[in-house]
PDB file of C-alpha atoms and ligand atoms in Angstrom:
ATOM      1  CA  MET A   1      -3.546   0.788  11.199  1.00 68.00           C
ATOM      2  CA  GLU A   2      -6.620   0.827  13.486  1.00 67.00           C
ATOM      3  CA  THR A   3      -4.462   0.044  16.513  1.00 88.00           C
ATOM      4  CA  ARG A   4      -1.757   2.588  15.700  1.00 97.00           C
ATOM      5  CA  THR A   5      -1.240   6.065  17.097  1.00 98.00           C
ATOM      6  CA  ALA A   6       0.568   8.747  15.101  1.00 98.00           C
ATOM      7  CA  LEU A   7       2.151  12.048  16.053  1.00 98.00           C
ATOM      8  CA  VAL A   8       2.633  14.596  13.263  1.00 99.00           C
ATOM      9  CA  THR A   9       4.628  17.776  13.863  1.00 99.00           C
ATOM     10  CA  GLY A  10       3.792  20.989  12.016  1.00 98.00           C
ATOM     11  CA  ALA A  11       0.225  19.720  11.614  1.00 98.00           C
ATOM     12  CA  ALA A  12      -1.579  23.088  11.641  1.00 98.00           C
ATOM     13  CA  GLN A  13      -1.388  23.553   7.873  1.00 98.00           C
ATOM     14  CA  GLY A  14       0.309  22.505   4.651  1.00 98.00           C
ATOM     15  CA  LEU A  15       1.899  19.079   4.372  1.00 98.00           C
ATOM     16  CA  GLY A  16       1.515  18.299   8.070  1.00 98.00           C
ATOM     17  CA  GLN A  17      -2.232  18.839   7.898  1.00 98.00           C
ATOM     18  CA  GLU A  18      -2.412  16.620   4.806  1.00 98.00           C
ATOM     19  CA  PHE A  19      -0.394  13.882   6.563  1.00 98.00           C
ATOM     20  CA  ALA A  20      -2.514  14.059   9.738  1.00 98.00           C
ATOM     21  CA  ARG A  21      -5.712  13.735   7.717  1.00 98.00           C
ATOM     22  CA  ALA A  22      -4.315  10.862   5.644  1.00 98.00           C
ATOM     23  CA  LEU A  23      -3.227   8.903   8.704  1.00 98.00           C
ATOM     24  CA  ALA A  24      -6.618   9.457  10.325  1.00 98.00           C
ATOM     25  CA  ALA A  25      -8.355   8.307   7.139  1.00 97.00           C
ATOM     26  CA  ARG A  26      -6.221   5.166   7.280  1.00 97.00           C
ATOM     27  CA  GLY A  27      -7.583   4.508  10.765  1.00 97.00           C
ATOM     28  CA  CYS A  28      -4.817   5.830  13.017  1.00 98.00           C
ATOM     29  CA  ARG A  29      -5.459   7.816  16.143  1.00 98.00           C
ATOM     30  CA  VAL A  30      -3.732  11.117  15.423  1.00 98.00           C
ATOM     31  CA  ALA A  31      -2.073  13.795  17.518  1.00 98.00           C
ATOM     32  CA  GLY A  32      -0.720  16.965  15.926  1.00 98.00           C
ATOM     33  CA  LEU A  33       1.990  19.151  17.399  1.00 98.00           C
ATOM     34  CA  ASP A  34       2.470  22.699  16.189  1.00 98.00           C
ATOM     35  CA  ALA A  35       3.673  26.035  17.522  1.00 98.00           C
ATOM     36  CA  ARG A  36       0.271  27.396  16.449  1.00 98.00           C
ATOM     37  CA  LYS A  37      -3.307  26.422  17.160  1.00 98.00           C
ATOM     38  CA  GLN A  38      -4.680  23.928  14.648  1.00 98.00           C
ATOM     39  CA  PRO A  39      -8.381  24.658  14.138  1.00 97.00           C
ATOM     40  CA  GLU A  40      -8.463  23.500  10.515  1.00 97.00           C
ATOM     41  CA  THR A  41      -6.767  20.174  11.175  1.00 98.00           C
ATOM     42  CA  ALA A  42      -8.768  19.515  14.346  1.00 97.00           C
ATOM     43  CA  GLY A  43     -11.984  20.318  12.477  1.00 97.00           C
ATOM     44  CA  HIS A  44     -11.360  17.519   9.995  1.00 95.00           C
ATOM     45  CA  ILE A  45     -10.284  14.679  12.294  1.00 97.00           C
ATOM     46  CA  ALA A  46     -12.473  12.960  14.885  1.00 95.00           C
ATOM     47  CA  ASP A  47     -10.812  12.390  18.271  1.00 94.00           C
ATOM     48  CA  TYR A  48      -7.834  14.585  17.260  1.00 98.00           C
ATOM     49  CA  LEU A  49      -5.331  15.553  19.935  1.00 98.00           C
ATOM     50  CA  GLU A  50      -4.057  19.100  19.365  1.00 98.00           C
ATOM     51  CA  LEU A  51      -0.757  19.877  21.051  1.00 98.00           C
ATOM     52  CA  VAL A  52       0.680  23.394  21.050  1.00 98.00           C
ATOM     53  CA  ALA A  53       4.454  23.161  21.447  1.00 98.00           C
ATOM     54  CA  ASP A  54       7.699  24.382  19.925  1.00 98.00           C
ATOM     55  CA  VAL A  55       9.790  21.498  18.535  1.00 98.00           C
ATOM     56  CA  THR A  56      12.962  23.297  19.641  1.00 98.00           C
ATOM     57  CA  ASP A  57      11.876  23.403  23.300  1.00 98.00           C
ATOM     58  CA  GLU A  58      12.895  20.210  25.091  1.00 98.00           C
ATOM     59  CA  ALA A  59      10.430  20.585  27.983  1.00 98.00           C
ATOM     60  CA  GLN A  60       7.478  21.462  25.724  1.00 98.00           C
ATOM     61  CA  VAL A  61       8.266  18.487  23.492  1.00 98.00           C
ATOM     62  CA  ALA A  62       8.448  16.131  26.481  1.00 98.00           C
ATOM     63  CA  ASP A  63       5.086  17.410  27.779  1.00 98.00           C
ATOM     64  CA  ALA A  64       3.502  17.046  24.348  1.00 98.00           C
ATOM     65  CA  VAL A  65       4.654  13.434  23.974  1.00 98.00           C
ATOM     66  CA  GLU A  66       3.373  12.640  27.467  1.00 98.00           C
ATOM     67  CA  GLY A  67       0.077  14.189  26.374  1.00 98.00           C
ATOM     68  CA  VAL A  68      -0.136  11.645  23.556  1.00 98.00           C
ATOM     69  CA  ILE A  69       0.410   8.777  25.997  1.00 98.00           C
ATOM     70  CA  ASP A  70      -2.111  10.178  28.474  1.00 98.00           C
ATOM     71  CA  ARG A  71      -4.745  10.424  25.770  1.00 98.00           C
ATOM     72  CA  PHE A  72      -4.092   7.377  23.598  1.00 98.00           C
ATOM     73  CA  GLY A  73      -1.946   5.101  25.784  1.00 98.00           C
ATOM     74  CA  ALA A  74       0.699   4.409  23.120  1.00 98.00           C
ATOM     75  CA  LEU A  75       2.679   5.902  20.250  1.00 98.00           C
ATOM     76  CA  HIS A  76       3.766   4.072  17.093  1.00 98.00           C
ATOM     77  CA  ILE A  77       4.255   6.525  14.226  1.00 98.00           C
ATOM     78  CA  LEU A  78       6.153   9.813  14.276  1.00 99.00           C
ATOM     79  CA  VAL A  79       6.186  12.193  11.321  1.00 99.00           C
ATOM     80  CA  ASN A  80       8.814  14.921  11.787  1.00 99.00           C
ATOM     81  CA  ASN A  81       7.363  17.473   9.399  1.00 99.00           C
ATOM     82  CA  ALA A  82       7.600  20.877  11.147  1.00 99.00           C
ATOM     83  CA  GLY A  83      10.116  22.996   9.315  1.00 98.00           C
ATOM     84  CA  VAL A  84      11.021  26.351   7.831  1.00 98.00           C
ATOM     85  CA  TYR A  85      12.507  27.067   4.408  1.00 98.00           C
ATOM     86  CA  PRO A  86      13.672  30.675   4.138  1.00 97.00           C
ATOM     87  CA  ALA A  87      15.522  31.799   1.023  1.00 95.00           C
ATOM     88  CA  CYS A  88      18.528  34.020   1.672  1.00 95.00           C
ATOM     89  CA  ALA A  89      21.833  34.716  -0.073  1.00 97.00           C
ATOM     90  CA  PHE A  90      24.610  32.862   1.757  1.00 98.00           C
ATOM     91  CA  GLU A  91      26.573  36.057   2.517  1.00 98.00           C
ATOM     92  CA  ASP A  92      23.473  37.603   4.082  1.00 98.00           C
ATOM     93  CA  THR A  93      22.752  34.641   6.344  1.00 98.00           C
ATOM     94  CA  THR A  94      23.297  35.721   9.927  1.00 98.00           C
ATOM     95  CA  VAL A  95      24.465  33.247  12.517  1.00 98.00           C
ATOM     96  CA  GLU A  96      21.113  33.705  14.281  1.00 98.00           C
ATOM     97  CA  GLU A  97      19.225  32.746  11.120  1.00 98.00           C
ATOM     98  CA  TRP A  98      21.547  29.778  10.484  1.00 98.00           C
ATOM     99  CA  ARG A  99      20.927  28.512  14.024  1.00 98.00           C
ATOM    100  CA  ARG A 100      17.152  29.084  13.753  1.00 98.00           C
ATOM    101  CA  VAL A 101      16.953  26.947  10.625  1.00 98.00           C
ATOM    102  CA  MET A 102      19.163  24.225  12.128  1.00 98.00           C
ATOM    103  CA  ARG A 103      17.232  24.203  15.386  1.00 98.00           C
ATOM    104  CA  ILE A 104      13.791  23.882  13.826  1.00 99.00           C
ATOM    105  CA  ASN A 105      14.700  21.537  10.950  1.00 98.00           C
ATOM    106  CA  LEU A 106      17.327  19.328  12.616  1.00 98.00           C
ATOM    107  CA  GLU A 107      17.376  19.743  16.398  1.00 98.00           C
ATOM    108  CA  GLY A 108      13.552  19.671  16.452  1.00 99.00           C
ATOM    109  CA  PRO A 109      13.348  16.168  14.909  1.00 99.00           C
ATOM    110  CA  PHE A 110      16.127  15.052  17.293  1.00 99.00           C
ATOM    111  CA  LEU A 111      14.196  16.295  20.347  1.00 99.00           C
ATOM    112  CA  VAL A 112      10.810  14.930  19.265  1.00 99.00           C
ATOM    113  CA  THR A 113      12.267  11.579  18.226  1.00 99.00           C
ATOM    114  CA  ARG A 114      14.210  11.221  21.463  1.00 98.00           C
ATOM    115  CA  ALA A 115      11.080  11.951  23.499  1.00 98.00           C
ATOM    116  CA  ALA A 116       8.952   9.563  21.444  1.00 98.00           C
ATOM    117  CA  LEU A 117      11.430   6.703  21.255  1.00 98.00           C
ATOM    118  CA  PRO A 118      10.799   5.038  24.651  1.00 98.00           C
ATOM    119  CA  HIS A 119       7.140   4.688  23.669  1.00 98.00           C
ATOM    120  CA  LEU A 120       7.915   3.209  20.247  1.00 98.00           C
ATOM    121  CA  LYS A 121      10.284   0.752  21.920  1.00 98.00           C
ATOM    122  CA  ALA A 122       7.636  -0.107  24.514  1.00 98.00           C
ATOM    123  CA  ALA A 123       5.189  -0.794  21.682  1.00 98.00           C
ATOM    124  CA  GLY A 124       7.761  -3.059  20.013  1.00 97.00           C
ATOM    125  CA  TRP A 125       6.977  -1.482  16.639  1.00 98.00           C
ATOM    126  CA  GLY A 126       7.551   1.930  15.159  1.00 98.00           C
ATOM    127  CA  ARG A 127       7.729   4.086  12.061  1.00 98.00           C
ATOM    128  CA  ILE A 128       9.674   7.349  12.068  1.00 99.00           C
ATOM    129  CA  VAL A 129       9.305   9.495   8.953  1.00 99.00           C
ATOM    130  CA  ASN A 130      11.396  12.614   8.477  1.00 99.00           C
ATOM    131  CA  ILE A 131      10.266  15.171   5.925  1.00 99.00           C
ATOM    132  CA  ALA A 132      13.423  16.279   4.139  1.00 98.00           C
ATOM    133  CA  SER A 133      13.424  18.069   0.768  1.00 98.00           C
ATOM    134  CA  ALA A 134      14.435  17.614  -2.863  1.00 97.00           C
ATOM    135  CA  ALA A 135      16.691  20.608  -2.129  1.00 96.00           C
ATOM    136  CA  VAL A 136      19.267  18.102  -0.847  1.00 97.00           C
ATOM    137  CA  PHE A 137      19.581  16.921  -4.471  1.00 95.00           C
ATOM    138  CA  THR A 138      18.900  20.145  -6.397  1.00 94.00           C
ATOM    139  CA  ALA A 139      20.901  22.396  -4.009  1.00 94.00           C
ATOM    140  CA  PRO A 140      19.191  25.744  -4.657  1.00 94.00           C
ATOM    141  CA  PRO A 141      21.841  28.485  -4.357  1.00 95.00           C
ATOM    142  CA  THR A 142      19.749  30.728  -2.087  1.00 95.00           C
ATOM    143  CA  MET A 143      18.911  27.940   0.367  1.00 97.00           C
ATOM    144  CA  VAL A 144      22.285  26.915   1.799  1.00 98.00           C
ATOM    145  CA  ALA A 145      21.177  26.780   5.450  1.00 98.00           C
ATOM    146  CA  TYR A 146      17.994  24.937   4.529  1.00 98.00           C
ATOM    147  CA  THR A 147      19.803  22.426   2.322  1.00 98.00           C
ATOM    148  CA  ALA A 148      22.385  21.808   5.048  1.00 98.00           C
ATOM    149  CA  SER A 149      19.644  21.268   7.640  1.00 98.00           C
ATOM    150  CA  LYS A 150      17.707  18.814   5.470  1.00 98.00           C
ATOM    151  CA  SER A 151      20.925  16.994   4.489  1.00 98.00           C
ATOM    152  CA  GLY A 152      21.580  16.652   8.217  1.00 98.00           C
ATOM    153  CA  LEU A 153      18.091  15.224   8.609  1.00 98.00           C
ATOM    154  CA  ILE A 154      18.921  12.553   6.045  1.00 98.00           C
ATOM    155  CA  GLY A 155      22.076  11.702   7.996  1.00 98.00           C
ATOM    156  CA  LEU A 156      19.983  11.461  11.146  1.00 98.00           C
ATOM    157  CA  THR A 157      17.576   9.183   9.274  1.00 99.00           C
ATOM    158  CA  ARG A 158      20.304   6.783   8.110  1.00 98.00           C
ATOM    159  CA  ALA A 159      22.214   6.498  11.376  1.00 98.00           C
ATOM    160  CA  LEU A 160      19.061   6.257  13.490  1.00 98.00           C
ATOM    161  CA  ALA A 161      17.701   3.541  11.198  1.00 98.00           C
ATOM    162  CA  ALA A 162      20.831   1.535  11.960  1.00 98.00           C
ATOM    163  CA  ALA A 163      20.393   2.107  15.683  1.00 98.00           C
ATOM    164  CA  LEU A 164      16.712   1.159  15.778  1.00 98.00           C
ATOM    165  CA  GLY A 165      16.571  -1.816  13.434  1.00 96.00           C
ATOM    166  CA  PRO A 166      16.713  -4.329  16.306  1.00 97.00           C
ATOM    167  CA  TYR A 167      13.570  -2.788  17.831  1.00 98.00           C
ATOM    168  CA  ASP A 168      11.352  -3.216  14.752  1.00 98.00           C
ATOM    169  CA  ILE A 169      11.394   0.543  14.286  1.00 98.00           C
ATOM    170  CA  THR A 170      12.046   1.877  10.793  1.00 98.00           C
ATOM    171  CA  VAL A 171      13.371   5.350  10.048  1.00 99.00           C
ATOM    172  CA  ASN A 172      12.949   6.849   6.593  1.00 98.00           C
ATOM    173  CA  ALA A 173      12.896  10.251   4.944  1.00 98.00           C
ATOM    174  CA  ILE A 174      10.599  11.631   2.273  1.00 98.00           C
ATOM    175  CA  ALA A 175      12.024  14.386   0.079  1.00 98.00           C
ATOM    176  CA  PRO A 176       9.213  16.430  -1.518  1.00 98.00           C
ATOM    177  CA  GLY A 177       9.808  18.741  -4.454  1.00 97.00           C
ATOM    178  CA  MET A 178       8.384  22.247  -4.355  1.00 97.00           C
ATOM    179  CA  THR A 179       4.814  21.635  -3.262  1.00 98.00           C
ATOM    180  CA  ARG A 180       1.851  23.985  -3.345  1.00 98.00           C
ATOM    181  CA  THR A 181       1.227  24.941   0.294  1.00 98.00           C
ATOM    182  CA  ASP A 182       0.256  28.425   1.491  1.00 97.00           C
ATOM    183  CA  THR A 183       3.765  29.015   2.830  1.00 98.00           C
ATOM    184  CA  ALA A 184       5.439  27.873  -0.396  1.00 97.00           C
ATOM    185  CA  GLU A 185       3.110  30.016  -2.505  1.00 96.00           C
ATOM    186  CA  ARG A 186       3.908  33.033  -0.354  1.00 97.00           C
ATOM    187  CA  THR A 187       7.698  32.484  -0.299  1.00 96.00           C
ATOM    188  CA  VAL A 188       9.757  30.198  -2.558  1.00 93.00           C
ATOM    189  CA  GLY A 189       6.903  29.751  -5.032  1.00 91.00           C
ATOM    190  CA  ALA A 190       6.290  33.456  -5.516  1.00 91.00           C
ATOM    191  CA  ASP A 191       7.673  35.331  -8.549  1.00 91.00           C
ATOM    192  CA  GLY A 192       7.576  32.314 -10.849  1.00 94.00           C
ATOM    193  CA  GLY A 193       9.233  29.850  -8.464  1.00 94.00           C
ATOM    194  CA  PHE A 194       6.740  27.083  -9.197  1.00 95.00           C
ATOM    195  CA  GLU A 195       7.150  27.563 -12.947  1.00 95.00           C
ATOM    196  CA  ARG A 196      10.953  27.388 -12.692  1.00 94.00           C
ATOM    197  CA  VAL A 197      10.837  24.163 -10.698  1.00 94.00           C
ATOM    198  CA  ARG A 198       8.140  22.698 -12.955  1.00 95.00           C
ATOM    199  CA  ALA A 199      10.423  23.236 -15.936  1.00 94.00           C
ATOM    200  CA  ARG A 200      12.990  20.866 -14.340  1.00 93.00           C
ATOM    201  CA  GLN A 201      10.433  18.216 -13.431  1.00 95.00           C
ATOM    202  CA  ILE A 202       9.615  15.167 -15.504  1.00 95.00           C
ATOM    203  CA  VAL A 203       5.966  15.385 -14.419  1.00 96.00           C
ATOM    204  CA  PRO A 204       4.780  18.652 -16.007  1.00 94.00           C
ATOM    205  CA  ARG A 205       2.538  20.002 -13.248  1.00 96.00           C
ATOM    206  CA  THR A 206       2.890  21.554  -9.809  1.00 97.00           C
ATOM    207  CA  GLU A 207       3.251  19.124  -6.911  1.00 98.00           C
ATOM    208  CA  GLU A 208       0.308  19.155  -4.489  1.00 98.00           C
ATOM    209  CA  PRO A 209       0.304  17.954  -0.853  1.00 98.00           C
ATOM    210  CA  ARG A 210      -1.853  14.967  -1.845  1.00 98.00           C
ATOM    211  CA  ASP A 211       0.979  13.781  -4.146  1.00 98.00           C
ATOM    212  CA  LEU A 212       2.947  12.826  -1.017  1.00 98.00           C
ATOM    213  CA  VAL A 213       0.228  10.858   0.750  1.00 98.00           C
ATOM    214  CA  SER A 214       0.680   7.453  -0.917  1.00 98.00           C
ATOM    215  CA  THR A 215       4.406   7.523  -0.119  1.00 98.00           C
ATOM    216  CA  LEU A 216       3.759   8.346   3.536  1.00 98.00           C
ATOM    217  CA  LEU A 217       1.195   5.541   3.816  1.00 98.00           C
ATOM    218  CA  TYR A 218       3.594   3.113   2.121  1.00 98.00           C
ATOM    219  CA  VAL A 219       6.424   3.982   4.501  1.00 98.00           C
ATOM    220  CA  VAL A 220       4.279   3.558   7.635  1.00 98.00           C
ATOM    221  CA  ASP A 221       2.489   0.454   6.346  1.00 98.00           C
ATOM    222  CA  GLU A 222       2.504  -2.698   8.467  1.00 97.00           C
ATOM    223  CA  GLY A 223       4.189  -4.473   5.550  1.00 97.00           C
ATOM    224  CA  SER A 224       7.049  -1.967   5.166  1.00 98.00           C
ATOM    225  CA  GLY A 225       9.236  -3.262   7.984  1.00 98.00           C
ATOM    226  CA  PHE A 226      12.091  -4.016   5.590  1.00 98.00           C
ATOM    227  CA  LEU A 227      12.208  -0.447   4.247  1.00 98.00           C
ATOM    228  CA  THR A 228      14.527   1.571   6.443  1.00 98.00           C
ATOM    229  CA  GLY A 229      17.259   4.200   6.243  1.00 98.00           C
ATOM    230  CA  GLN A 230      15.929   5.357   2.877  1.00 98.00           C
ATOM    231  CA  THR A 231      15.164   8.736   1.353  1.00 98.00           C
ATOM    232  CA  LEU A 232      12.189   8.622  -0.999  1.00 97.00           C
ATOM    233  CA  ASN A 233      12.489  11.393  -3.539  1.00 97.00           C
ATOM    234  CA  VAL A 234       8.939  12.460  -4.475  1.00 97.00           C
ATOM    235  CA  GLY A 235       9.423  15.494  -6.665  1.00 96.00           C
ATOM    236  CA  GLY A 236       8.041  14.584 -10.079  1.00 96.00           C
ATOM    237  CA  GLY A 237      11.601  14.054 -11.250  1.00 94.00           C
ATOM    238  CA  SER A 238      12.851  17.537 -10.311  1.00 90.00           C
ATOM    239  CA  ALA A 239      16.041  16.020  -8.901  1.00 82.00           C
ATOM    240  CA  TYR A 240      16.431  13.396 -11.631  1.00 72.00           C
ATOM    241  CA  ILE A 241      18.727  15.342 -13.945  1.00 53.00           C
TER     242      ILE A 241
HETATM  243  N1  LIG B   1       6.072  23.031   0.573  1.00 92.62           N
HETATM  244  C1  LIG B   1       7.204  22.709  -0.060  1.00 92.62           C
HETATM  245  O1  LIG B   1       7.457  23.121  -1.203  1.00 92.62           O
HETATM  246  C2  LIG B   1       8.194  21.780   0.609  1.00 92.62           C
HETATM  247  C3  LIG B   1       9.163  21.140  -0.186  1.00 92.62           C
HETATM  248  C4  LIG B   1      10.076  20.278   0.404  1.00 92.62           C
HETATM  249  C5  LIG B   1      10.042  20.081   1.774  1.00 92.62           C
HETATM  250  N2  LIG B   1       9.114  20.723   2.525  1.00 92.62           N
HETATM  251  C6  LIG B   1       9.126  20.499   3.975  1.00 92.62           C
HETATM  252  O2  LIG B   1       7.851  20.044   4.383  1.00 92.62           O
HETATM  253  C7  LIG B   1       7.568  20.528   5.679  1.00 92.62           C
HETATM  254  C8  LIG B   1       6.228  21.268   5.668  1.00 92.62           C
HETATM  255  O3  LIG B   1       6.265  22.296   4.704  1.00 92.62           O
HETATM  256  P1  LIG B   1       4.955  23.194   4.438  1.00 92.62           P
HETATM  257  O4  LIG B   1       5.090  23.800   3.108  1.00 92.62           O
HETATM  258  O5  LIG B   1       3.738  22.394   4.749  1.00 92.62           O
HETATM  259  O6  LIG B   1       5.172  24.326   5.535  1.00 92.62           O
HETATM  260  P2  LIG B   1       4.102  25.190   6.367  1.00 92.62           P
HETATM  261  O7  LIG B   1       4.763  26.463   6.715  1.00 92.62           O
HETATM  262  O8  LIG B   1       2.800  25.221   5.648  1.00 92.62           O
HETATM  263  O9  LIG B   1       3.861  24.322   7.680  1.00 92.62           O
HETATM  264  C9  LIG B   1       4.895  24.134   8.634  1.00 92.62           C
HETATM  265  C10 LIG B   1       4.263  24.029   9.994  1.00 92.62           C
HETATM  266  O10 LIG B   1       5.317  23.845  10.938  1.00 92.62           O
HETATM  267  C11 LIG B   1       5.030  24.652  12.058  1.00 92.62           C
HETATM  268  N3  LIG B   1       6.276  24.997  12.750  1.00 92.62           N
HETATM  269  C12 LIG B   1       7.285  25.786  12.296  1.00 92.62           C
HETATM  270  N4  LIG B   1       8.226  25.918  13.243  1.00 92.62           N
HETATM  271  C13 LIG B   1       7.793  25.201  14.318  1.00 92.62           C
HETATM  272  C14 LIG B   1       8.331  24.959  15.604  1.00 92.62           C
HETATM  273  N5  LIG B   1       9.503  25.499  15.997  1.00 92.62           N
HETATM  274  N6  LIG B   1       7.645  24.159  16.461  1.00 92.62           N
HETATM  275  C15 LIG B   1       6.442  23.641  16.087  1.00 92.62           C
HETATM  276  N7  LIG B   1       5.888  23.847  14.881  1.00 92.62           N
HETATM  277  C16 LIG B   1       6.564  24.619  14.005  1.00 92.62           C
HETATM  278  C17 LIG B   1       4.344  25.899  11.512  1.00 92.62           C
HETATM  279  O11 LIG B   1       3.577  26.559  12.519  1.00 92.62           O
HETATM  280  C18 LIG B   1       3.497  25.300  10.405  1.00 92.62           C
HETATM  281  O12 LIG B   1       2.185  24.963  10.843  1.00 92.62           O
HETATM  282  C19 LIG B   1       8.761  21.397   6.100  1.00 92.62           C
HETATM  283  O13 LIG B   1       9.665  20.627   6.865  1.00 92.62           O
HETATM  284  C20 LIG B   1       9.394  21.759   4.767  1.00 92.62           C
HETATM  285  O14 LIG B   1      10.777  22.045   4.870  1.00 92.62           O
HETATM  286  C21 LIG B   1       8.189  21.573   1.985  1.00 92.62           C
END
């Protein structure tokens, strides 16, 4: 991995920060893209490239990807992790909110992947990892927009894998269960949410960001070139039954 460069979106906190740190620990050069500043992530990674951009803004995304090339000269690994997961009754979901969720969770990965792709092709090797959600299997009733957006991301993963196979670029999705990040604790995990999900899991404890690291490193591994178009469901069995 020492010769590889990775771009992680949503790297300021939560899972994205965990993924950025794990890739750096594996020897990658790492850039992080987030709508916010990333002092905590940058403070933990030597030679970190911090990019402030909105994944839904085509021009900002293009500039950010060019920033990676200017700094590191190449791009090999893309982790599309930036996302939002609001809970809302379906009848109360406004069209603006529906579009916001779709734009961040589905159009964002499209824009970042499209901007990154020429560089992965130029490198002749690539790993694209889309962070989906176990919600696509468990279908929580108050997360219809979110579940639709992440199901779309899995469709993007499968069709893009088929398109990019000839270029030695794999495309896979990881579907975490409810994982203890600050945002999850404040929103979906509040009011007993973690306990309710834990009761459906086979593994009887709350999922932590570090529980996803080995799967990410497996998917981006040099030896994982035959793994593509897949969704790896890492939720302690929450979507098993
Ligand atoms: N935590 C969970 O329980 C859980 C479960 C399944 C899937 N996921 C998915 O994992 C990903 C990360 O979740 P998290 O809990 O770490 O969330 P988080 O809120 O801690 O982090 C998300 C990051 O994305 C950034 N972001 C949001 N919109 C953006 C935009 N338009 N442009 C650029 N950056 C933007 C935020 O600033 C934030 O730093 C999301 O895609 C989420 O849907 C999370």
